Amino acid sequence: MKALKTGSLTVALTVAALAAASRALAGLGGDISSIDADRISLKGALTAFSTVKGYAVHEITTDAGVHVSEYLTSDGKVFAVSWHGPFIPDLQQMLGAYYSRYARAASAQHAGGHRHLRIEQPELVVESNGRMRAFSGRAWDPALLPPNFTAADIR
Amino acid sequence: MHRHLAFTLSALLTLASCGSSGLSGYGTGGGGGGGGGGGIAGPGPNVATLTVKIGPAGSTFVNIPFVTITVCAPGTSNCQTIDNIEVDTGSTGVRIMASVLNASLLSALPQQFVGATATPVVECAQFADGYSWGPVVSADVSISSEKASGIPIQVMGDSAFNQIPPDCSSPVPNEEDTVGTFGANGIIGVGVFAQDCGSACATSIVAGTYYGCPTNGAACAGILEPTNLQVSHPVAAFASDNNGVIVELPGVSAGGAATATGALVFGIETESNNTFGNATVLQTDPLSGTITVTFQGVPYPLSAIDSGSNAFYFTDSALGVCAQNTAGAGFFCTSTNLSATITTLANTQLAANFTIGNATTMIVSNPLAAAYPQLAGPIGATDAQTFDFGLPYFYGRNIFTAIEGHNAGPSTGPFVAY
């Protein structure tokens, strides 16, 4: 077993199990262990832990300086992710099981030029904004948003 | 905005015998003026004609400014003049679609290599709505009478490099390597940064940026790319007038216009036609190139004044969004006057007043227009980071963009000014 110390979390996983599971567990819709899979995949460190309206938010900062936040329901499921920084992070990792529908929608014709992309589906909203060295965005599943939690609370 | 919508509407208009116009006149500038003194610069060695118009066939966006450039194999007369090049103050570097380059020139542009095995360097250029993939080559780039010799540029969509790394496409899986998907024959990024990536890519391997792609067909791998080899600001490589640009556009009537013709002026405080006049300098963040815009009491720290953004994009939940399946879908359908405050690192504050219109009304009323000065849309339900003064804010203004580390009069880039 290899112990991976991540701020306040210490997660023990075998490297082999991690390699096999990291995509499946990843990101949006995943459980709390997926945050560490994301952290490893994004080559980041867990840099902050906070709460918004009582819900846990884990912030990962990547080597490249991108800040990624993952929002958890009270039973430990990732219901939203957000990012800002000089690059757009690997959304295949962060969107997990939602990625394929994101990919289909992203390649459809859109109106916003090169600075904005907004995808809105019943179970997935993705917003990608910005320009070289200053990107930001968010993704969430409206069906997973906890009571009293709105999109405006995803920062 | 989807051009196919405009086609549909224009067909309706033709049936109704309304003709194509509605292209009401726009301001004519000050004649020989330019710079911060207002008006559009007249012809000159440091002035290129800038036109907002419908882009090349297949492109779908409005409010995009275009220029014509000439690309040559370095030091040779193997050259090609290419129109429909998007002018982008929100990115850095020249990128040309492989499909518009003639075969002779494409094969003559020297490939950049990395390592002892001479592995071709290929770039993944990230945009918020997609990516462009293609090799880094060296070229002479000329515009008006200015010339950047032997600078690294990107050739987008070169079929010689057709294996796109997964971590290039995974951030925004939308390849924009054709004229239609990109919306232009190429782009000239004249933003505040000297290179597209900068020191980040020189000091560590960053996913989704620079790659070495072996000629034996092995998978591309991320590489370190020194700043002097990165796709770089063409203006910084000019012999003179090399500290930045001014985008000068006339005012456009509220309902829109088929075209708007202005100037892309090179240099700031280097000639009589590029002086500050009464412009206010807004220093941008040295790392992100952004300014902070405060709107309705909320600060947006990743904001910009950006010719590569085709509308005002911001958050205001009080504004109505045009319904799906209407011409203005995705944009605001409320007409109103608004005001924001721009605050820079140096604590300079500047009021920014602007007017937005009903997107569906403007498009239905004037479907053939390419210049819509009141086009605005939501940046997301409530994006916490960005307020985007896109091209509509440029109409009727002369907006300076100065390159990092370059002096311009009493100021030093990076800054924007107007």
Coordinates of C-alpha atoms in Angstrom, one line a residue:
Chain A
M1 CA 0.0 0.0 0.0
K2 CA 1.2 3.5 -0.8
A3 CA 0.0 6.3 1.5
L4 CA -0.8 9.5 -0.3
K5 CA -1.0 12.4 2.0
T6 CA -3.3 15.2 0.8
G7 CA -3.7 18.0 3.2
S8 CA -6.2 16.8 5.8
L9 CA -7.0 13.7 3.9
T10 CA -4.9 10.6 3.9
V11 CA -6.0 8.1 1.4
A12 CA -4.5 4.7 1.1
L13 CA -4.8 3.1 -2.3
T14 CA -2.8 0.7 -4.3
V15 CA -1.3 2.3 -7.4
A16 CA -2.7 -0.4 -9.6
A17 CA -6.2 0.0 -8.2
L18 CA -6.0 3.7 -8.6
A19 CA -4.9 3.5 -12.2
A20 CA -7.8 1.2 -13.0
A21 CA -10.4 3.2 -11.1
S22 CA -9.4 6.8 -11.5
R23 CA -11.5 7.5 -14.6
A24 CA -14.5 5.5 -13.4
L25 CA -14.6 7.3 -10.1
A26 CA -13.7 10.7 -11.4
G27 CA -15.2 14.1 -10.8
L28 CA -18.8 15.1 -11.3
G29 CA -21.1 12.5 -10.0
G30 CA -18.3 10.6 -8.3
D31 CA -17.9 10.0 -4.6
I32 CA -15.4 11.7 -2.3
S33 CA -12.6 9.3 -3.2
S34 CA -12.8 10.7 -6.8
I35 CA -11.4 14.0 -5.6
D36 CA -8.1 12.3 -4.9
A37 CA -8.2 10.6 -8.2
D38 CA -8.7 14.0 -9.8
R39 CA -5.9 15.5 -7.8
I40 CA -3.5 12.9 -9.0
S41 CA -4.6 13.1 -12.6
L42 CA -4.5 16.9 -12.6
K43 CA -1.0 16.8 -10.9
G44 CA -2.3 19.0 -8.2
A45 CA -2.4 19.4 -4.5
L46 CA -5.3 19.7 -2.2
T47 CA -4.9 23.4 -1.1
A48 CA -8.1 24.4 0.6
F49 CA -11.2 23.0 2.2
S50 CA -14.2 25.1 2.9
T51 CA -17.9 25.0 3.1
V52 CA -20.6 26.8 1.1
K53 CA -24.1 26.7 2.7
G54 CA -22.9 23.8 4.7
Y55 CA -21.6 21.7 1.8
A56 CA -18.0 20.7 1.6
V57 CA -15.8 22.3 -1.1
H58 CA -12.3 20.8 -1.9
E59 CA -9.9 23.0 -3.8
I60 CA -7.1 21.5 -5.8
T61 CA -4.3 23.6 -7.2
T62 CA -2.5 22.1 -10.2
D63 CA 1.2 22.4 -11.0
A64 CA 0.2 24.7 -13.8
G65 CA -1.6 27.1 -11.5
V66 CA -5.2 26.1 -12.2
H67 CA -7.6 26.2 -9.2
V68 CA -10.2 23.4 -9.3
S69 CA -13.1 23.3 -6.8
E70 CA -15.2 20.2 -6.2
Y71 CA -18.5 20.5 -4.4
L72 CA -19.8 17.6 -2.3
T73 CA -23.3 16.7 -1.2
S74 CA -23.7 15.8 2.5
D75 CA -23.5 12.1 1.5
G76 CA -20.2 12.7 -0.3
K77 CA -21.1 12.9 -4.0
V78 CA -19.6 15.5 -6.3
F79 CA -22.4 17.7 -7.6
A80 CA -20.4 20.5 -9.1
V81 CA -16.9 21.4 -10.2
S82 CA -15.4 24.8 -11.1
W83 CA -12.1 26.1 -12.3
H84 CA -10.1 29.2 -13.0
G85 CA -6.5 29.8 -14.0
P86 CA -4.1 30.1 -17.0
F87 CA -5.3 26.8 -18.6
I88 CA -8.5 24.8 -18.9
P89 CA -8.1 21.6 -16.9
D90 CA -8.7 18.1 -18.1
L91 CA -12.4 18.0 -18.1
Q92 CA -12.5 14.3 -19.1
Q93 CA -11.2 13.7 -15.6
M94 CA -13.3 16.3 -13.9
L95 CA -16.6 15.4 -15.7
G96 CA -16.2 11.7 -15.3
A97 CA -19.3 9.9 -16.5
Y98 CA -20.7 13.1 -17.9
Y99 CA -17.8 13.7 -20.3
S100 CA -19.2 11.9 -23.4
R101 CA -22.4 14.0 -23.4
Y102 CA -20.2 17.1 -22.9
A103 CA -18.1 16.2 -25.8
R104 CA -21.1 15.7 -28.1
A105 CA -22.5 19.0 -27.1
A106 CA -19.2 20.9 -27.3
S107 CA -18.7 20.1 -30.9
A108 CA -22.1 21.4 -32.0
Q109 CA -22.3 24.8 -33.6
H110 CA -22.4 27.6 -31.0
A111 CA -22.9 31.3 -30.9
G112 CA -20.4 32.7 -28.5
G113 CA -17.2 33.0 -30.6
H114 CA -13.9 31.8 -29.1
R115 CA -14.5 33.2 -25.6
H116 CA -17.6 31.4 -24.4
L117 CA -19.2 28.0 -24.5
R118 CA -22.4 27.2 -22.7
I119 CA -24.0 23.8 -22.7
E120 CA -27.3 23.3 -20.9
Q121 CA -29.0 20.0 -20.7
P122 CA -31.3 18.6 -18.0
E123 CA -28.6 16.7 -16.3
L124 CA -25.5 18.8 -17.2
V125 CA -24.6 22.4 -17.5
V126 CA -21.1 23.4 -18.5
E127 CA -19.8 27.0 -18.9
S128 CA -16.4 27.7 -20.3
N129 CA -15.2 31.2 -20.5
G130 CA -12.1 33.3 -21.0
R131 CA -8.9 33.6 -23.0
M132 CA -5.3 32.5 -23.0
R133 CA -3.9 32.6 -19.5
A134 CA -7.3 33.6 -18.0
F135 CA -9.9 30.8 -18.2
S136 CA -12.7 30.0 -15.9
G137 CA -15.7 27.7 -16.0
R138 CA -18.1 25.6 -14.1
A139 CA -20.0 22.3 -14.6
W140 CA -22.8 20.8 -12.5
D141 CA -25.7 18.4 -12.6
P142 CA -28.9 20.4 -11.8
A143 CA -30.5 17.2 -10.6
L144 CA -27.8 16.7 -8.0
L145 CA -27.9 20.3 -6.6
P146 CA -28.7 20.1 -2.9
P147 CA -31.8 21.9 -1.5
N148 CA -31.2 25.7 -1.1
F149 CA -28.1 25.4 -3.3
T150 CA -28.3 27.3 -6.6
A151 CA -25.9 27.7 -9.5
A152 CA -24.9 31.1 -8.2
D153 CA -23.3 29.4 -5.2
I154 CA -20.9 27.5 -7.5
R155 CA -17.9 29.8 -7.7
Chain B
M1 CA -24.6 33.7 -33.6
H2 CA -25.3 31.0 -36.1
R3 CA -25.0 32.2 -39.7
H4 CA -27.6 29.7 -40.8
L5 CA -30.1 31.7 -38.8
A6 CA -29.1 34.7 -40.8
F7 CA -29.5 32.8 -44.0
T8 CA -33.0 31.8 -43.0
L9 CA -33.9 35.3 -42.1
S10 CA -32.4 36.8 -45.2
A11 CA -34.4 34.5 -47.4
L12 CA -37.5 35.7 -45.6
L13 CA -36.5 39.3 -46.2
T14 CA -35.8 38.7 -49.8
L15 CA -39.3 37.2 -50.2
A16 CA -40.6 40.3 -48.5
S17 CA -38.7 42.5 -51.0
C18 CA -37.1 44.4 -48.3
G19 CA -33.7 44.2 -50.0
S20 CA -30.5 43.6 -48.1
S21 CA -30.0 46.9 -46.5
G22 CA -30.6 48.3 -43.2
L23 CA -26.9 48.9 -43.3
S24 CA -27.3 52.3 -41.9
G25 CA -24.2 54.5 -42.0
Y26 CA -21.7 54.6 -39.3
G27 CA -19.5 57.4 -38.2
T28 CA -16.8 58.3 -40.6
G29 CA -14.0 59.0 -38.1
G30 CA -11.9 62.1 -37.8
G31 CA -10.0 61.8 -41.1
G32 CA -6.3 61.4 -40.5
G33 CA -6.7 61.4 -36.8
G34 CA -6.4 58.2 -34.8
G35 CA -4.8 57.3 -31.6
G36 CA -6.4 58.6 -28.4
G37 CA -7.4 61.8 -30.1
G38 CA -10.3 60.0 -31.7
G39 CA -11.2 59.3 -35.3
I40 CA -9.8 56.6 -37.5
A41 CA -6.2 56.9 -38.7
G42 CA -5.7 57.6 -42.3
P43 CA -3.5 55.4 -44.5
G44 CA 0.1 55.1 -43.3
P45 CA 2.9 52.6 -43.1
N46 CA 1.8 51.6 -39.6
V47 CA -1.9 51.3 -40.5
A48 CA -3.8 48.3 -41.7
T49 CA -7.5 48.4 -42.8
L50 CA -9.6 46.6 -40.2
T51 CA -13.1 45.5 -41.3
V52 CA -15.9 44.0 -39.3
K53 CA -17.8 41.9 -41.9
I54 CA -19.2 38.6 -42.6
G55 CA -16.3 36.1 -42.5
P56 CA -15.2 33.6 -45.0
A57 CA -17.6 30.9 -46.2
G58 CA -18.6 28.6 -43.5
S59 CA -17.9 31.0 -40.6
T60 CA -20.8 31.7 -38.3
F61 CA -19.9 34.5 -36.0
V62 CA -20.7 38.2 -36.1
N63 CA -18.7 41.1 -34.6
I64 CA -15.4 39.7 -35.8
P65 CA -12.7 42.2 -37.1
F66 CA -10.6 41.1 -40.0
V67 CA -7.3 42.2 -41.6
T68 CA -5.2 41.0 -44.5
I69 CA -1.7 39.8 -43.9
T70 CA 1.1 38.4 -46.0
V71 CA 3.0 35.3 -45.0
C72 CA 6.3 34.3 -46.6
A73 CA 8.8 31.5 -46.1
P74 CA 11.5 33.4 -44.1
G75 CA 13.8 35.5 -46.3
T76 CA 12.2 34.4 -49.6
S77 CA 9.7 35.7 -52.0
N78 CA 7.6 32.6 -51.6
C79 CA 4.7 34.5 -50.2
Q80 CA 0.9 34.5 -50.0
T81 CA -1.5 37.3 -49.1
I82 CA -4.3 36.0 -46.9
D83 CA -7.5 37.9 -46.1
N84 CA -10.1 37.2 -43.4
I85 CA -7.5 37.1 -40.6
E86 CA -9.3 37.7 -37.3
V87 CA -7.7 40.4 -35.1
D88 CA -7.7 39.3 -31.5
T89 CA -6.5 41.4 -28.6
G90 CA -7.2 38.5 -26.3
S91 CA -4.6 36.1 -27.5
T92 CA -1.1 36.2 -28.8
G93 CA 0.4 34.9 -32.0
V94 CA -0.3 34.3 -35.7
R95 CA -2.2 31.1 -36.6
I96 CA -3.1 30.2 -40.2
M97 CA -5.4 27.5 -41.4
A98 CA -3.4 24.9 -43.4
S99 CA -6.3 24.7 -45.9
V100 CA -5.8 28.3 -47.1
L101 CA -2.0 28.0 -47.6
N102 CA -0.9 27.1 -51.1
A103 CA 1.1 23.9 -51.2
S104 CA 4.3 25.6 -52.2
L105 CA 4.3 27.9 -49.2
L106 CA 3.1 25.3 -46.7
S107 CA 6.0 23.0 -47.6
A108 CA 8.5 25.9 -47.5
L109 CA 7.6 27.1 -44.0
P110 CA 10.4 25.7 -41.8
Q111 CA 9.2 23.3 -39.2
Q112 CA 10.4 23.8 -35.6
F113 CA 12.0 20.8 -34.0
V114 CA 12.9 19.7 -30.5
G115 CA 15.6 17.4 -29.2
A116 CA 18.4 15.4 -30.7
T117 CA 16.0 13.4 -32.8
A118 CA 14.6 16.5 -34.5
T119 CA 11.1 15.8 -33.4
P120 CA 8.5 18.3 -34.9
V121 CA 7.0 20.7 -32.4
V122 CA 3.2 20.8 -32.6
E123 CA 0.9 23.1 -30.6
C124 CA -2.5 22.8 -29.1
A125 CA -4.0 26.3 -28.9
Q126 CA -6.7 26.4 -26.3
F127 CA -9.8 28.6 -26.6
A128 CA -12.8 28.6 -24.3
D129 CA -14.9 27.0 -27.0
G130 CA -12.4 24.6 -28.5
Y131 CA -8.9 24.0 -29.6
S132 CA -6.7 24.3 -32.7
W133 CA -3.9 21.8 -33.4
G134 CA -1.0 22.1 -35.7
P135 CA 2.7 22.5 -36.2
V136 CA 4.9 25.4 -35.1
V137 CA 6.7 26.8 -38.1
S138 CA 8.8 29.9 -38.9
A139 CA 7.5 32.7 -41.1
D140 CA 7.9 36.3 -42.2
V141 CA 4.6 38.0 -41.5
S142 CA 3.9 41.4 -43.1
I143 CA 1.0 43.7 -42.5
S144 CA 0.7 47.3 -43.9
S145 CA 4.4 48.2 -44.2
E146 CA 5.4 46.4 -41.0
K147 CA 7.2 43.1 -41.0
A148 CA 8.0 40.4 -38.4
S149 CA 10.8 38.3 -39.7
G150 CA 11.2 34.6 -38.9
I151 CA 8.7 34.4 -36.1
P152 CA 7.2 31.2 -34.8
I153 CA 3.6 30.8 -36.0
Q154 CA 1.1 27.9 -35.8
V155 CA -0.4 26.2 -38.9
M156 CA -3.8 24.9 -37.8
G157 CA -5.2 21.7 -39.1
D158 CA -2.1 20.5 -41.0
S159 CA -3.0 17.0 -42.1
A160 CA 0.6 15.9 -41.6
F161 CA -0.1 15.9 -37.9
N162 CA -3.4 14.2 -37.5
Q163 CA -3.0 12.4 -34.1
I164 CA -4.4 14.8 -31.6
P165 CA -3.2 14.0 -28.0
P166 CA -6.1 13.3 -25.6
D167 CA -5.0 16.0 -23.2
C168 CA -5.2 18.5 -26.0
S169 CA -8.8 17.7 -26.9
S170 CA -10.1 16.8 -23.4
P171 CA -10.5 20.4 -22.0
V172 CA -12.9 21.5 -24.7
P173 CA -13.5 18.6 -27.2
N174 CA -14.3 20.8 -30.2
E175 CA -11.6 20.8 -32.9
E176 CA -11.5 24.2 -34.7
D177 CA -9.1 23.4 -37.6
T178 CA -11.2 24.4 -40.6
V179 CA -12.1 27.8 -41.8
G180 CA -15.7 27.1 -41.0
T181 CA -15.3 25.9 -37.5
F182 CA -12.7 28.5 -36.6
G183 CA -14.6 31.3 -38.3
A184 CA -11.6 32.8 -40.1
N185 CA -8.7 32.0 -42.4
G186 CA -6.4 32.6 -39.5
I187 CA -5.9 34.8 -36.5
I188 CA -3.5 37.5 -35.5
G189 CA -3.2 37.6 -31.7
V190 CA -2.1 41.1 -30.6
G191 CA -2.8 40.9 -26.9
V192 CA -0.8 42.0 -23.9
F193 CA 1.5 39.0 -23.8
A194 CA 4.7 38.6 -25.8
Q195 CA 4.1 34.8 -26.3
D196 CA 1.0 32.7 -26.1
C197 CA 2.0 30.6 -23.1
G198 CA 5.0 32.3 -21.6
S199 CA 7.2 31.1 -18.8
A200 CA 4.7 28.4 -17.6
C201 CA 5.5 26.3 -20.7
A202 CA 9.2 27.0 -20.5
T203 CA 9.6 25.8 -16.9
S204 CA 7.2 22.8 -16.8
I205 CA 5.4 20.6 -19.3
V206 CA 1.8 21.9 -19.4
A207 CA -0.9 19.6 -20.7
G208 CA -2.7 20.9 -23.7
T209 CA 0.0 23.3 -25.0
Y210 CA 3.3 22.2 -26.8
Y211 CA 4.1 18.7 -27.9
G212 CA 6.8 16.8 -29.7
C213 CA 5.3 14.6 -32.4
P214 CA 7.8 11.9 -33.7
T215 CA 7.9 11.4 -37.4
N216 CA 7.8 7.6 -36.9
G217 CA 4.1 7.9 -35.9
A218 CA 4.7 7.4 -32.1
A219 CA 2.4 9.3 -29.9
C220 CA 3.0 13.0 -29.3
A221 CA 4.4 13.9 -25.9
G222 CA 4.3 17.2 -24.0
I223 CA 7.5 19.2 -24.1
L224 CA 9.1 22.2 -22.5
E225 CA 8.9 25.1 -24.9
P226 CA 11.4 28.0 -24.3
T227 CA 9.7 31.4 -24.6
N228 CA 11.8 32.4 -27.5
L229 CA 10.5 29.5 -29.5
Q230 CA 6.8 29.9 -28.6
V231 CA 4.2 31.3 -30.9
S232 CA 4.8 35.0 -30.3
H233 CA 3.4 38.5 -30.8
P234 CA 4.1 39.6 -34.3
V235 CA 4.1 43.3 -33.5
A236 CA 6.9 42.8 -30.9
A237 CA 9.1 41.5 -33.8
F238 CA 8.6 44.7 -35.9
A239 CA 11.6 46.9 -36.4
S240 CA 9.6 49.8 -35.0
D241 CA 6.1 50.6 -33.8
N242 CA 6.6 47.4 -31.8
N243 CA 5.1 48.1 -28.4
G244 CA 1.4 47.4 -29.1
V245 CA -1.6 48.2 -31.3
I246 CA -4.7 50.4 -31.5
V247 CA -8.0 49.0 -32.7
E248 CA -9.9 51.9 -34.2
L249 CA -13.5 51.3 -35.2
P250 CA -16.2 53.8 -36.1
G251 CA -19.5 54.1 -34.2
V252 CA -22.2 51.8 -35.6
S253 CA -25.9 52.6 -35.5
A254 CA -27.8 50.8 -32.9
G255 CA -29.5 48.4 -35.3
G256 CA -26.3 47.2 -36.8
A257 CA -24.4 47.5 -40.1
A258 CA -23.3 45.2 -42.8
T259 CA -19.7 46.2 -42.3
A260 CA -17.7 48.6 -40.2
T261 CA -14.3 49.7 -41.5
G262 CA -11.6 51.1 -39.2
A263 CA -7.9 50.7 -38.7
L264 CA -5.4 48.5 -36.9
V265 CA -2.6 50.9 -36.0
F266 CA 0.8 49.6 -34.9
G267 CA 2.8 51.2 -32.2
I268 CA 1.8 53.4 -29.3
E269 CA 3.3 56.9 -28.9
T270 CA 5.7 56.1 -31.7
E271 CA 4.2 58.1 -34.5
S272 CA 1.9 61.1 -34.9
N273 CA -1.0 58.8 -35.5
N274 CA -0.8 56.6 -32.4
T275 CA -0.6 59.1 -29.5
F276 CA -2.5 58.6 -26.3
G277 CA -4.5 61.8 -26.5
N278 CA -6.9 61.7 -23.6
A279 CA -6.9 57.9 -23.2
T280 CA -6.8 56.4 -19.8
V281 CA -4.2 53.7 -19.2
L282 CA -5.6 50.6 -17.5
Q283 CA -2.7 48.3 -16.3
T284 CA -3.6 44.7 -16.6
D285 CA -2.7 41.8 -14.3
P286 CA 0.8 40.7 -15.4
L287 CA -0.1 37.0 -15.0
S288 CA -3.6 36.8 -16.4
G289 CA -3.8 40.0 -18.6
T290 CA -7.1 40.8 -17.0
I291 CA -8.7 43.8 -15.4
T292 CA -11.3 43.9 -12.6
V293 CA -14.7 45.1 -13.6
T294 CA -17.2 45.9 -10.9
F295 CA -20.8 45.6 -12.0
Q296 CA -23.8 46.0 -9.7
G297 CA -21.5 45.8 -6.7
V298 CA -19.8 42.5 -7.7
P299 CA -16.1 42.5 -8.7
Y300 CA -15.2 40.2 -11.7
P301 CA -11.4 39.7 -11.5
L302 CA -10.9 37.9 -14.8
S303 CA -12.4 40.6 -17.0
A304 CA -11.1 42.0 -20.3
I305 CA -11.6 44.4 -23.2
D306 CA -11.2 41.9 -26.0
S307 CA -11.7 42.3 -29.7
G308 CA -11.8 38.5 -30.0
S309 CA -15.0 38.3 -28.0
N310 CA -18.0 39.0 -30.2
A311 CA -20.4 40.5 -27.7
F312 CA -20.7 42.0 -24.2
Y313 CA -20.8 38.9 -22.0
F314 CA -21.7 39.3 -18.3
T315 CA -24.0 38.4 -15.5
D316 CA -27.3 40.2 -14.8
S317 CA -30.1 38.0 -13.8
A318 CA -32.6 40.9 -14.3
L319 CA -32.1 40.8 -18.0
G320 CA -34.2 38.7 -20.2
V321 CA -32.5 36.0 -22.3
C322 CA -33.9 35.5 -25.8
A323 CA -35.9 32.3 -26.1
Q324 CA -34.5 29.2 -27.8
N325 CA -35.5 28.9 -31.4
T326 CA -35.5 32.7 -31.8
A327 CA -32.9 34.5 -33.8
G328 CA -31.2 35.9 -30.7
A329 CA -31.1 32.6 -28.7
G330 CA -28.2 32.7 -26.3
F331 CA -28.2 36.5 -26.1
F332 CA -30.1 39.1 -24.1
C333 CA -33.4 40.3 -25.3
T334 CA -33.6 43.3 -23.1
S335 CA -32.7 46.8 -24.2
T336 CA -31.1 49.0 -21.5
N337 CA -28.3 51.3 -20.6
L338 CA -25.8 49.9 -18.2
S339 CA -22.7 51.1 -16.3
A340 CA -19.7 49.2 -14.9
T341 CA -16.5 50.4 -13.2
I342 CA -13.1 49.2 -14.4
T343 CA -10.5 49.0 -11.6
T344 CA -6.9 48.1 -12.3
L345 CA -4.0 47.0 -10.1
A346 CA -2.8 50.6 -9.9
N347 CA -6.3 51.4 -8.6
T348 CA -7.1 53.4 -11.7
Q349 CA -10.9 53.6 -11.9
L350 CA -12.8 54.2 -15.1
A351 CA -16.6 54.3 -15.6
A352 CA -17.6 52.1 -18.6
N353 CA -21.1 52.9 -19.9
F354 CA -22.7 50.8 -22.5
T355 CA -26.0 50.0 -24.1
I356 CA -27.4 46.6 -25.0
G357 CA -30.2 45.8 -27.2
N358 CA -32.7 43.0 -28.0
A359 CA -30.7 40.5 -30.0
T360 CA -33.7 38.9 -31.7
T361 CA -35.0 42.3 -32.8
M362 CA -31.7 43.5 -34.1
I363 CA -31.1 40.2 -36.1
V364 CA -34.6 40.0 -37.5
S365 CA -34.5 43.7 -38.4
N366 CA -31.1 43.5 -40.0
P367 CA -30.2 39.9 -40.7
L368 CA -27.3 40.6 -43.1
A369 CA -25.4 42.8 -40.7
A370 CA -22.0 41.7 -39.3
A371 CA -21.6 44.6 -36.9
Y372 CA -24.0 44.7 -34.0
P373 CA -22.9 47.3 -31.4
Q374 CA -25.5 46.3 -28.8
L375 CA -25.2 42.6 -28.9
A376 CA -24.9 41.2 -25.4
G377 CA -25.3 37.9 -23.7
P378 CA -25.2 36.0 -20.4
I379 CA -21.8 34.6 -19.6
G380 CA -23.3 31.7 -17.7
A381 CA -26.0 31.6 -15.1
T382 CA -23.7 33.5 -12.8
D383 CA -20.1 33.3 -13.7
A384 CA -18.1 34.5 -10.7
Q385 CA -15.0 35.5 -12.6
T386 CA -15.5 37.3 -15.9
F387 CA -17.1 40.5 -17.3
D388 CA -16.3 40.6 -21.0
F389 CA -16.2 43.9 -22.9
G390 CA -16.2 42.3 -26.4
L391 CA -16.0 43.9 -29.8
P392 CA -19.2 45.9 -29.4
Y393 CA -17.4 48.1 -26.9
F394 CA -14.8 48.9 -29.6
Y395 CA -17.3 50.7 -31.9
G396 CA -16.7 54.4 -31.7
R397 CA -13.5 54.0 -29.7
N398 CA -9.8 53.7 -30.2
I399 CA -8.6 51.0 -27.8
F400 CA -4.9 50.5 -27.1
T401 CA -3.3 47.2 -26.2
A402 CA 0.3 47.4 -25.0
I403 CA 2.7 44.4 -24.9
E404 CA 4.1 43.3 -21.5
G405 CA 7.5 44.9 -20.8
H406 CA 7.3 47.4 -23.6
N407 CA 7.4 51.1 -22.9
A408 CA 4.7 53.3 -24.4
G409 CA 5.1 56.9 -23.7
P410 CA 5.2 57.2 -19.9
S411 CA 3.6 53.8 -19.4
T412 CA 4.8 50.2 -19.6
G413 CA 2.8 47.3 -20.8
P414 CA 0.8 45.2 -20.1
F415 CA -2.1 47.6 -20.4
V416 CA -5.1 48.5 -22.3
A417 CA -6.1 52.1 -22.7
Y418 CA -8.9 54.2 -24.2

